[in-house]
Amino acid sequence: MKKTVILLTAAFLGTSLMSCQSSPEASAQNTELTVFAAASMTETISKIADIYTEAHPNVTITCTFDSSGTLATQIAQGADCDLFISAAPKQMNQIDINGGEDNTDGADFVLEESRIDLLENKVVLVTAQGSDSGISSFEALTGDKLNMLCIGNEDVPVGAYSLKILEYLGTSAQELEDEGKITYATNVKEVTTQVQEGVVDCGIIYATDAFSAGLKPVDEATPDMCGQVIYPAAVMKNSENIQAAQKFLDYLTGDEAKEVFESVGFTPLS
């Protein structure tokens, strides 16, 4: 049996690690692909994997979802991985020898010619259903209406984008901490859950997570506020089945996968 691991970064609800598996009927020529992806891709990659394996009955895809930073660390520590999809370039750069200043340890796991910018997402501000907080824009985060905001930790892509937004607004996480108005989460799914359960007034998450959770964004960050939200993807050079991993990555840029991505708010780039 050939084994391929695909790594895509992301975080998932209340856990450090979540997995999904699409397992068609086995055969003597079965190929296993392991995918690590950002938590914000949980619903879309799971659905696409099911579609792909239905059309390719000799392929089994196992998905692992977590924060991009956690997944990149696991790859650097030797985790089997065929394809990695990160929620930001930084985490991909950390394991890419051509990753510039982000690659501080000389990690060299990315198959150079396979790396692409796969998707773009948006960062949005959401409130709980029926919230009476009166928060209707990012600007409200600097006013008296805010009681409690949830953002991702700074080492999580959505957290890094959130810090940029706060800086753009003329405030900071530290200032909100001093006022007792901010709490943190280890990934975007945890932020979403805190908003859904009414633990906080509002949270900063991705547009795709708002869609999946049935939350209506009250505002959307502009590129001036936090930059573009780019999801890079690449085959890992130590994959035992590079061709199969590349074939699945190619599928992710095709029309069927694009339809799934677009249905939840991603913008396909490739």
mmCIF file with all atom_site columns, N, CA, C and O in Angstrom, residues 171-207:
data_model
loop_
_atom_site.group_PDB
_atom_site.id
_atom_site.type_symbol
_atom_site.label_atom_id
_atom_site.label_alt_id
_atom_site.label_comp_id
_atom_site.label_asym_id
_atom_site.label_entity_id
_atom_site.label_seq_id
_atom_site.pdbx_PDB_ins_code
_atom_site.Cartn_x
_atom_site.Cartn_y
_atom_site.Cartn_z
_atom_site.occupancy
_atom_site.B_iso_or_equiv
_atom_site.pdbx_formal_charge
_atom_site.auth_seq_id
_atom_site.auth_comp_id
_atom_site.auth_asym_id
_atom_site.auth_atom_id
_atom_site.pdbx_PDB_model_num
ATOM 1   N N  . THR A 1 171 ? -6.001  50.981 18.683 1.00 0.00 ? 171 THR A N  1
ATOM 2   C CA . THR A 1 171 ? -5.977  50.363 19.999 1.00 0.00 ? 171 THR A CA 1
ATOM 3   C C  . THR A 1 171 ? -5.096  49.113 19.928 1.00 0.00 ? 171 THR A C  1
ATOM 4   O O  . THR A 1 171 ? -4.350  48.916 18.977 1.00 0.00 ? 171 THR A O  1
ATOM 5   N N  . SER A 1 172 ? -5.132  48.272 20.937 1.00 0.00 ? 172 SER A N  1
ATOM 6   C CA . SER A 1 172 ? -4.318  47.062 20.953 1.00 0.00 ? 172 SER A CA 1
ATOM 7   C C  . SER A 1 172 ? -4.953  46.035 21.870 1.00 0.00 ? 172 SER A C  1
ATOM 8   O O  . SER A 1 172 ? -5.806  46.368 22.706 1.00 0.00 ? 172 SER A O  1
ATOM 9   N N  . ALA A 1 173 ? -4.512  44.809 21.733 1.00 0.00 ? 173 ALA A N  1
ATOM 10  C CA . ALA A 1 173 ? -5.009  43.756 22.627 1.00 0.00 ? 173 ALA A CA 1
ATOM 11  C C  . ALA A 1 173 ? -4.626  44.068 24.069 1.00 0.00 ? 173 ALA A C  1
ATOM 12  O O  . ALA A 1 173 ? -5.392  43.810 24.996 1.00 0.00 ? 173 ALA A O  1
ATOM 13  N N  . GLN A 1 174 ? -3.431  44.648 24.262 1.00 0.00 ? 174 GLN A N  1
ATOM 14  C CA . GLN A 1 174 ? -3.000  44.979 25.618 1.00 0.00 ? 174 GLN A CA 1
ATOM 15  C C  . GLN A 1 174 ? -3.912  46.014 26.262 1.00 0.00 ? 174 GLN A C  1
ATOM 16  O O  . GLN A 1 174 ? -4.268  45.908 27.447 1.00 0.00 ? 174 GLN A O  1
ATOM 17  N N  . GLU A 1 175 ? -4.308  47.002 25.498 1.00 0.00 ? 175 GLU A N  1
ATOM 18  C CA . GLU A 1 175 ? -5.220  48.024 26.032 1.00 0.00 ? 175 GLU A CA 1
ATOM 19  C C  . GLU A 1 175 ? -6.555  47.399 26.422 1.00 0.00 ? 175 GLU A C  1
ATOM 20  O O  . GLU A 1 175 ? -7.112  47.724 27.487 1.00 0.00 ? 175 GLU A O  1
ATOM 21  N N  . LEU A 1 176 ? -7.055  46.510 25.584 1.00 0.00 ? 176 LEU A N  1
ATOM 22  C CA . LEU A 1 176 ? -8.317  45.845 25.902 1.00 0.00 ? 176 LEU A CA 1
ATOM 23  C C  . LEU A 1 176 ? -8.151  44.905 27.096 1.00 0.00 ? 176 LEU A C  1
ATOM 24  O O  . LEU A 1 176 ? -9.079  44.744 27.893 1.00 0.00 ? 176 LEU A O  1
ATOM 25  N N  . GLU A 1 177 ? -6.983  44.286 27.210 1.00 0.00 ? 177 GLU A N  1
ATOM 26  C CA . GLU A 1 177 ? -6.704  43.451 28.387 1.00 0.00 ? 177 GLU A CA 1
ATOM 27  C C  . GLU A 1 177 ? -6.753  44.298 29.657 1.00 0.00 ? 177 GLU A C  1
ATOM 28  O O  . GLU A 1 177 ? -7.325  43.889 30.675 1.00 0.00 ? 177 GLU A O  1
ATOM 29  N N  . ASP A 1 178 ? -6.119  45.462 29.605 1.00 0.00 ? 178 ASP A N  1
ATOM 30  C CA . ASP A 1 178 ? -6.091  46.350 30.770 1.00 0.00 ? 178 ASP A CA 1
ATOM 31  C C  . ASP A 1 178 ? -7.494  46.767 31.193 1.00 0.00 ? 178 ASP A C  1
ATOM 32  O O  . ASP A 1 178 ? -7.747  47.024 32.379 1.00 0.00 ? 178 ASP A O  1
ATOM 33  N N  . GLU A 1 179 ? -8.398  46.815 30.206 1.00 0.00 ? 179 GLU A N  1
ATOM 34  C CA . GLU A 1 179 ? -9.787  47.188 30.493 1.00 0.00 ? 179 GLU A CA 1
ATOM 35  C C  . GLU A 1 179 ? -10.659 45.963 30.782 1.00 0.00 ? 179 GLU A C  1
ATOM 36  O O  . GLU A 1 179 ? -11.860 46.104 31.051 1.00 0.00 ? 179 GLU A O  1
ATOM 37  N N  . GLY A 1 180 ? -10.064 44.762 30.717 1.00 0.00 ? 180 GLY A N  1
ATOM 38  C CA . GLY A 1 180 ? -10.828 43.539 30.957 1.00 0.00 ? 180 GLY A CA 1
ATOM 39  C C  . GLY A 1 180 ? -11.857 43.252 29.889 1.00 0.00 ? 180 GLY A C  1
ATOM 40  O O  . GLY A 1 180 ? -12.930 42.691 30.174 1.00 0.00 ? 180 GLY A O  1
ATOM 41  N N  . LYS A 1 181 ? -11.516 43.595 28.624 1.00 0.00 ? 181 LYS A N  1
ATOM 42  C CA . LYS A 1 181 ? -12.492 43.484 27.542 1.00 0.00 ? 181 LYS A CA 1
ATOM 43  C C  . LYS A 1 181 ? -12.093 42.497 26.443 1.00 0.00 ? 181 LYS A C  1
ATOM 44  O O  . LYS A 1 181 ? -12.664 42.532 25.347 1.00 0.00 ? 181 LYS A O  1
ATOM 45  N N  . ILE A 1 182 ? -11.147 41.613 26.707 1.00 0.00 ? 182 ILE A N  1
ATOM 46  C CA . ILE A 1 182 ? -10.716 40.702 25.646 1.00 0.00 ? 182 ILE A CA 1
ATOM 47  C C  . ILE A 1 182 ? -10.397 39.333 26.226 1.00 0.00 ? 182 ILE A C  1
ATOM 48  O O  . ILE A 1 182 ? -9.946  39.209 27.371 1.00 0.00 ? 182 ILE A O  1
ATOM 49  N N  . THR A 1 183 ? -10.682 38.314 25.429 1.00 0.00 ? 183 THR A N  1
ATOM 50  C CA . THR A 1 183 ? -10.306 36.939 25.761 1.00 0.00 ? 183 THR A CA 1
ATOM 51  C C  . THR A 1 183 ? -9.758  36.296 24.501 1.00 0.00 ? 183 THR A C  1
ATOM 52  O O  . THR A 1 183 ? -9.992  36.784 23.388 1.00 0.00 ? 183 THR A O  1
ATOM 53  N N  . TYR A 1 184 ? -9.022  35.192 24.676 1.00 0.00 ? 184 TYR A N  1
ATOM 54  C CA . TYR A 1 184 ? -8.316  34.589 23.558 1.00 0.00 ? 184 TYR A CA 1
ATOM 55  C C  . TYR A 1 184 ? -8.735  33.135 23.346 1.00 0.00 ? 184 TYR A C  1
ATOM 56  O O  . TYR A 1 184 ? -9.246  32.488 24.261 1.00 0.00 ? 184 TYR A O  1
ATOM 57  N N  . ALA A 1 185 ? -8.478  32.643 22.132 1.00 0.00 ? 185 ALA A N  1
ATOM 58  C CA . ALA A 1 185 ? -8.805  31.265 21.784 1.00 0.00 ? 185 ALA A CA 1
ATOM 59  C C  . ALA A 1 185 ? -7.641  30.673 20.997 1.00 0.00 ? 185 ALA A C  1
ATOM 60  O O  . ALA A 1 185 ? -6.889  31.397 20.338 1.00 0.00 ? 185 ALA A O  1
ATOM 61  N N  . THR A 1 186 ? -7.509  29.353 21.054 1.00 0.00 ? 186 THR A N  1
ATOM 62  C CA . THR A 1 186 ? -6.386  28.691 20.397 1.00 0.00 ? 186 THR A CA 1
ATOM 63  C C  . THR A 1 186 ? -6.587  28.510 18.901 1.00 0.00 ? 186 THR A C  1
ATOM 64  O O  . THR A 1 186 ? -5.642  28.202 18.185 1.00 0.00 ? 186 THR A O  1
ATOM 65  N N  . ASN A 1 187 ? -7.811  28.716 18.420 1.00 0.00 ? 187 ASN A N  1
ATOM 66  C CA . ASN A 1 187 ? -8.062  28.637 16.990 1.00 0.00 ? 187 ASN A CA 1
ATOM 67  C C  . ASN A 1 187 ? -9.382  29.329 16.664 1.00 0.00 ? 187 ASN A C  1
ATOM 68  O O  . ASN A 1 187 ? -10.138 29.707 17.555 1.00 0.00 ? 187 ASN A O  1
ATOM 69  N N  . VAL A 1 188 ? -9.646  29.445 15.376 1.00 0.00 ? 188 VAL A N  1
ATOM 70  C CA . VAL A 1 188 ? -10.812 30.208 14.934 1.00 0.00 ? 188 VAL A CA 1
ATOM 71  C C  . VAL A 1 188 ? -12.124 29.545 15.341 1.00 0.00 ? 188 VAL A C  1
ATOM 72  O O  . VAL A 1 188 ? -13.125 30.233 15.605 1.00 0.00 ? 188 VAL A O  1
ATOM 73  N N  . LYS A 1 189 ? -12.151 28.224 15.417 1.00 0.00 ? 189 LYS A N  1
ATOM 74  C CA . LYS A 1 189 ? -13.377 27.533 15.800 1.00 0.00 ? 189 LYS A CA 1
ATOM 75  C C  . LYS A 1 189 ? -13.735 27.830 17.259 1.00 0.00 ? 189 LYS A C  1
ATOM 76  O O  . LYS A 1 189 ? -14.917 27.915 17.609 1.00 0.00 ? 189 LYS A O  1
ATOM 77  N N  . GLU A 1 190 ? -12.722 27.989 18.106 1.00 0.00 ? 190 GLU A N  1
ATOM 78  C CA . GLU A 1 190 ? -12.995 28.326 19.502 1.00 0.00 ? 190 GLU A CA 1
ATOM 79  C C  . GLU A 1 190 ? -13.563 29.739 19.620 1.00 0.00 ? 190 GLU A C  1
ATOM 80  O O  . GLU A 1 190 ? -14.441 30.000 20.449 1.00 0.00 ? 190 GLU A O  1
ATOM 81  N N  . VAL A 1 191 ? -13.055 30.660 18.809 1.00 0.00 ? 191 VAL A N  1
ATOM 82  C CA . VAL A 1 191 ? -13.621 32.013 18.789 1.00 0.00 ? 191 VAL A CA 1
ATOM 83  C C  . VAL A 1 191 ? -15.094 31.944 18.397 1.00 0.00 ? 191 VAL A C  1
ATOM 84  O O  . VAL A 1 191 ? -15.963 32.541 19.038 1.00 0.00 ? 191 VAL A O  1
ATOM 85  N N  . THR A 1 192 ? -15.379 31.196 17.342 1.00 0.00 ? 192 THR A N  1
ATOM 86  C CA . THR A 1 192 ? -16.753 31.044 16.858 1.00 0.00 ? 192 THR A CA 1
ATOM 87  C C  . THR A 1 192 ? -17.665 30.506 17.950 1.00 0.00 ? 192 THR A C  1
ATOM 88  O O  . THR A 1 192 ? -18.787 31.003 18.142 1.00 0.00 ? 192 THR A O  1
ATOM 89  N N  . THR A 1 193 ? -17.204 29.510 18.681 1.00 0.00 ? 193 THR A N  1
ATOM 90  C CA . THR A 1 193 ? -18.007 28.898 19.737 1.00 0.00 ? 193 THR A CA 1
ATOM 91  C C  . THR A 1 193 ? -18.301 29.897 20.862 1.00 0.00 ? 193 THR A C  1
ATOM 92  O O  . THR A 1 193 ? -19.429 29.956 21.372 1.00 0.00 ? 193 THR A O  1
ATOM 93  N N  . GLN A 1 194 ? -17.303 30.689 21.250 1.00 0.00 ? 194 GLN A N  1
ATOM 94  C CA . GLN A 1 194 ? -17.525 31.666 22.316 1.00 0.00 ? 194 GLN A CA 1
ATOM 95  C C  . GLN A 1 194 ? -18.591 32.685 21.916 1.00 0.00 ? 194 GLN A C  1
ATOM 96  O O  . GLN A 1 194 ? -19.396 33.116 22.740 1.00 0.00 ? 194 GLN A O  1
ATOM 97  N N  . VAL A 1 195 ? -18.597 33.060 20.641 1.00 0.00 ? 195 VAL A N  1
ATOM 98  C CA . VAL A 1 195 ? -19.617 33.991 20.156 1.00 0.00 ? 195 VAL A CA 1
ATOM 99  C C  . VAL A 1 195 ? -20.988 33.312 20.147 1.00 0.00 ? 195 VAL A C  1
ATOM 100 O O  . VAL A 1 195 ? -21.983 33.871 20.617 1.00 0.00 ? 195 VAL A O  1
ATOM 101 N N  . GLN A 1 196 ? -21.051 32.103 19.602 1.00 0.00 ? 196 GLN A N  1
ATOM 102 C CA . GLN A 1 196 ? -22.320 31.385 19.524 1.00 0.00 ? 196 GLN A CA 1
ATOM 103 C C  . GLN A 1 196 ? -22.955 31.184 20.896 1.00 0.00 ? 196 GLN A C  1
ATOM 104 O O  . GLN A 1 196 ? -24.177 31.271 21.046 1.00 0.00 ? 196 GLN A O  1
ATOM 105 N N  . GLU A 1 197 ? -22.129 30.902 21.890 1.00 0.00 ? 197 GLU A N  1
ATOM 106 C CA . GLU A 1 197 ? -22.647 30.616 23.227 1.00 0.00 ? 197 GLU A CA 1
ATOM 107 C C  . GLU A 1 197 ? -22.878 31.876 24.055 1.00 0.00 ? 197 GLU A C  1
ATOM 108 O O  . GLU A 1 197 ? -23.321 31.794 25.210 1.00 0.00 ? 197 GLU A O  1
ATOM 109 N N  . GLY A 1 198 ? -22.590 33.045 23.469 1.00 0.00 ? 198 GLY A N  1
ATOM 110 C CA . GLY A 1 198 ? -22.839 34.290 24.178 1.00 0.00 ? 198 GLY A CA 1
ATOM 111 C C  . GLY A 1 198 ? -21.857 34.574 25.297 1.00 0.00 ? 198 GLY A C  1
ATOM 112 O O  . GLY A 1 198 ? -22.116 35.421 26.163 1.00 0.00 ? 198 GLY A O  1
ATOM 113 N N  . VAL A 1 199 ? -20.713 33.893 25.289 1.00 0.00 ? 199 VAL A N  1
ATOM 114 C CA . VAL A 1 199 ? -19.681 34.137 26.297 1.00 0.00 ? 199 VAL A CA 1
ATOM 115 C C  . VAL A 1 199 ? -19.080 35.525 26.109 1.00 0.00 ? 199 VAL A C  1
ATOM 116 O O  . VAL A 1 199 ? -18.652 36.165 27.067 1.00 0.00 ? 199 VAL A O  1
ATOM 117 N N  . VAL A 1 200 ? -19.047 35.990 24.856 1.00 0.00 ? 200 VAL A N  1
ATOM 118 C CA . VAL A 1 200 ? -18.520 37.308 24.516 1.00 0.00 ? 200 VAL A CA 1
ATOM 119 C C  . VAL A 1 200 ? -19.537 38.061 23.670 1.00 0.00 ? 200 VAL A C  1
ATOM 120 O O  . VAL A 1 200 ? -20.468 37.467 23.115 1.00 0.00 ? 200 VAL A O  1
ATOM 121 N N  . ASP A 1 201 ? -19.356 39.380 23.584 1.00 0.00 ? 201 ASP A N  1
ATOM 122 C CA . ASP A 1 201 ? -20.225 40.194 22.726 1.00 0.00 ? 201 ASP A CA 1
ATOM 123 C C  . ASP A 1 201 ? -19.984 39.902 21.256 1.00 0.00 ? 201 ASP A C  1
ATOM 124 O O  . ASP A 1 201 ? -20.912 39.879 20.451 1.00 0.00 ? 201 ASP A O  1
ATOM 125 N N  . CYS A 1 202 ? -18.703 39.735 20.927 1.00 0.00 ? 202 CYS A N  1
ATOM 126 C CA . CYS A 1 202 ? -18.350 39.622 19.519 1.00 0.00 ? 202 CYS A CA 1
ATOM 127 C C  . CYS A 1 202 ? -17.005 38.918 19.377 1.00 0.00 ? 202 CYS A C  1
ATOM 128 O O  . CYS A 1 202 ? -16.267 38.739 20.354 1.00 0.00 ? 202 CYS A O  1
ATOM 129 N N  . GLY A 1 203 ? -16.704 38.524 18.153 1.00 0.00 ? 203 GLY A N  1
ATOM 130 C CA . GLY A 1 203 ? -15.441 37.856 17.874 1.00 0.00 ? 203 GLY A CA 1
ATOM 131 C C  . GLY A 1 203 ? -14.994 38.158 16.465 1.00 0.00 ? 203 GLY A C  1
ATOM 132 O O  . GLY A 1 203 ? -15.794 38.532 15.597 1.00 0.00 ? 203 GLY A O  1
ATOM 133 N N  . ILE A 1 204 ? -13.706 38.011 16.239 1.00 0.00 ? 204 ILE A N  1
ATOM 134 C CA . ILE A 1 204 ? -13.132 38.223 14.909 1.00 0.00 ? 204 ILE A CA 1
ATOM 135 C C  . ILE A 1 204 ? -12.772 36.853 14.337 1.00 0.00 ? 204 ILE A C  1
ATOM 136 O O  . ILE A 1 204 ? -11.937 36.140 14.895 1.00 0.00 ? 204 ILE A O  1
ATOM 137 N N  . ILE A 1 205 ? -13.431 36.487 13.240 1.00 0.00 ? 205 ILE A N  1
ATOM 138 C CA . ILE A 1 205 ? -13.241 35.174 12.634 1.00 0.00 ? 205 ILE A CA 1
ATOM 139 C C  . ILE A 1 205 ? -13.184 35.327 11.112 1.00 0.00 ? 205 ILE A C  1
ATOM 140 O O  . ILE A 1 205 ? -13.198 36.441 10.591 1.00 0.00 ? 205 ILE A O  1
ATOM 141 N N  . TYR A 1 206 ? -13.120 34.219 10.412 1.00 0.00 ? 206 TYR A N  1
ATOM 142 C CA . TYR A 1 206 ? -13.165 34.243 8.952  1.00 0.00 ? 206 TYR A CA 1
ATOM 143 C C  . TYR A 1 206 ? -14.609 34.221 8.467  1.00 0.00 ? 206 TYR A C  1
ATOM 144 O O  . TYR A 1 206 ? -15.498 33.668 9.127  1.00 0.00 ? 206 TYR A O  1
ATOM 145 N N  . ALA A 1 207 ? -14.820 34.788 7.291  1.00 0.00 ? 207 ALA A N  1
ATOM 146 C CA . ALA A 1 207 ? -16.160 34.787 6.694  1.00 0.00 ? 207 ALA A CA 1
ATOM 147 C C  . ALA A 1 207 ? -16.672 33.367 6.496  1.00 0.00 ? 207 ALA A C  1
ATOM 148 O O  . ALA A 1 207 ? -17.865 33.095 6.668  1.00 0.00 ? 207 ALA A O  1
#
